[in-house]
Amino acid sequence: MMPRAELLKDIIADLRMAASFVTILPVASSKPAADGAVARATWALPVAGLLVGLAGALIYKLAIRVGLTPNLAALLALAATTLITGTLHEDGLADTADGLGGGRTRERKLEIMRDSRIGTYGVCALILSFGLRWSALAAIASPAAVTLALCAAHAAARAGVPAFMSLVPPARPDGLSASAGVPPGRSVAIAFAVGTLALALALGPGKALVGLILVSLAGLLLARLAIRQIGGQTGDILGAFEQICEILILLVAAAFQIGR
């Protein structure tokens, strides 16, 4: 059995790696990224997502406190979460939309997804993503409820990424996702458990179940689309998956909030 001090050191290293992988926070990992450390650290992605959600919630609460409307506060919260992640997931969503929507062959789709320029499909995807998330947060309105919704969305949206990486093979051997490796079953299970717990605690069992069903269906559909069109997943596909899940969870939170 691993000594407690060594176990704690590994946990901290994984948390730092996960945070550095999905945010622009100035954290560095003590583990080399070339020996499968990134794949093993994927269990900590929902924890890193929780930090992102808390940052957005803090900005929302401050905006409401100084007298701004829920619409403006929601926009500022989205700006905060986008800045802290360095638009990593939004970039993936846009590239995925451009590649899958604009290319005719597998090679052309992958080429488009690697192009730094953004096309019509990507612009439309970003408008829909920001519009849906902004509307959902503004509809929730209450700072306490927004905090719970943001934490649930950002944690749970990243909790499914290890499973997606494990079940869907990389589309190419030299991309970001391929270099990260395949997450081990333990990391997949821990990430799923953390994400499910975050959903249940933040939204309640009923909303959590609805959210899990929706994100699972979205993951299956995206996986099938990616395999059929480009042969597997890429870093951009993973970013699109996170964005879709984040949107769905916020919409579930908003729908139940309005219905009360």
CSV table of N, CA, C and O in Angstrom, one decimal, residues 17 31-38 40 179-180:
chain,number,residue,atom,x,y,z
A,17,MET,N,-2.1,19.2,-12.2
A,17,MET,CA,-2.0,18.9,-13.6
A,17,MET,C,-3.4,19.1,-14.3
A,17,MET,O,-3.5,19.7,-15.4
A,31,LYS,N,4.7,16.1,-12.1
A,31,LYS,CA,4.7,14.8,-12.8
A,31,LYS,C,5.0,15.1,-14.3
A,31,LYS,O,4.5,16.1,-14.9
A,32,PRO,N,5.9,14.3,-14.9
A,32,PRO,CA,6.1,14.4,-16.4
A,32,PRO,C,4.8,14.0,-17.1
A,32,PRO,O,4.1,13.1,-16.8
A,33,ALA,N,4.5,14.8,-18.2
A,33,ALA,CA,3.3,14.5,-19.0
A,33,ALA,C,3.5,13.4,-20.0
A,33,ALA,O,2.5,13.0,-20.6
A,34,ALA,N,4.7,12.9,-20.1
A,34,ALA,CA,4.9,11.9,-21.2
A,34,ALA,C,4.7,10.4,-20.8
A,34,ALA,O,4.8,9.6,-21.6
A,35,ASP,N,4.5,10.2,-19.5
A,35,ASP,CA,4.4,8.8,-19.0
A,35,ASP,C,3.0,8.4,-18.6
A,35,ASP,O,2.8,7.5,-17.8
A,36,GLY,N,2.0,9.1,-19.2
A,36,GLY,CA,0.6,8.7,-18.9
A,36,GLY,C,0.1,9.5,-17.7
A,36,GLY,O,-1.1,9.2,-17.3
A,37,ALA,N,0.8,10.5,-17.2
A,37,ALA,CA,0.4,11.2,-16.1
A,37,ALA,C,-0.9,12.0,-16.3
A,37,ALA,O,-1.7,12.1,-15.5
A,38,VAL,N,-1.0,12.6,-17.6
A,38,VAL,CA,-2.2,13.4,-17.9
A,38,VAL,C,-3.4,12.5,-17.9
A,38,VAL,O,-4.5,12.9,-17.3
A,40,ARG,N,-3.9,9.7,-16.2
A,40,ARG,CA,-4.2,9.3,-14.8
A,40,ARG,C,-4.8,10.5,-14.0
A,40,ARG,O,-5.6,10.3,-13.1
A,179,SER,N,-1.8,12.3,-27.3
A,179,SER,CA,-0.6,12.4,-26.5
A,179,SER,C,-1.0,12.3,-25.0
A,179,SER,O,-0.1,11.9,-24.2
A,180,ALA,N,-2.2,12.6,-24.6
A,180,ALA,CA,-2.6,12.5,-23.2
A,180,ALA,C,-2.7,11.1,-22.8
A,180,ALA,O,-2.5,10.8,-21.6
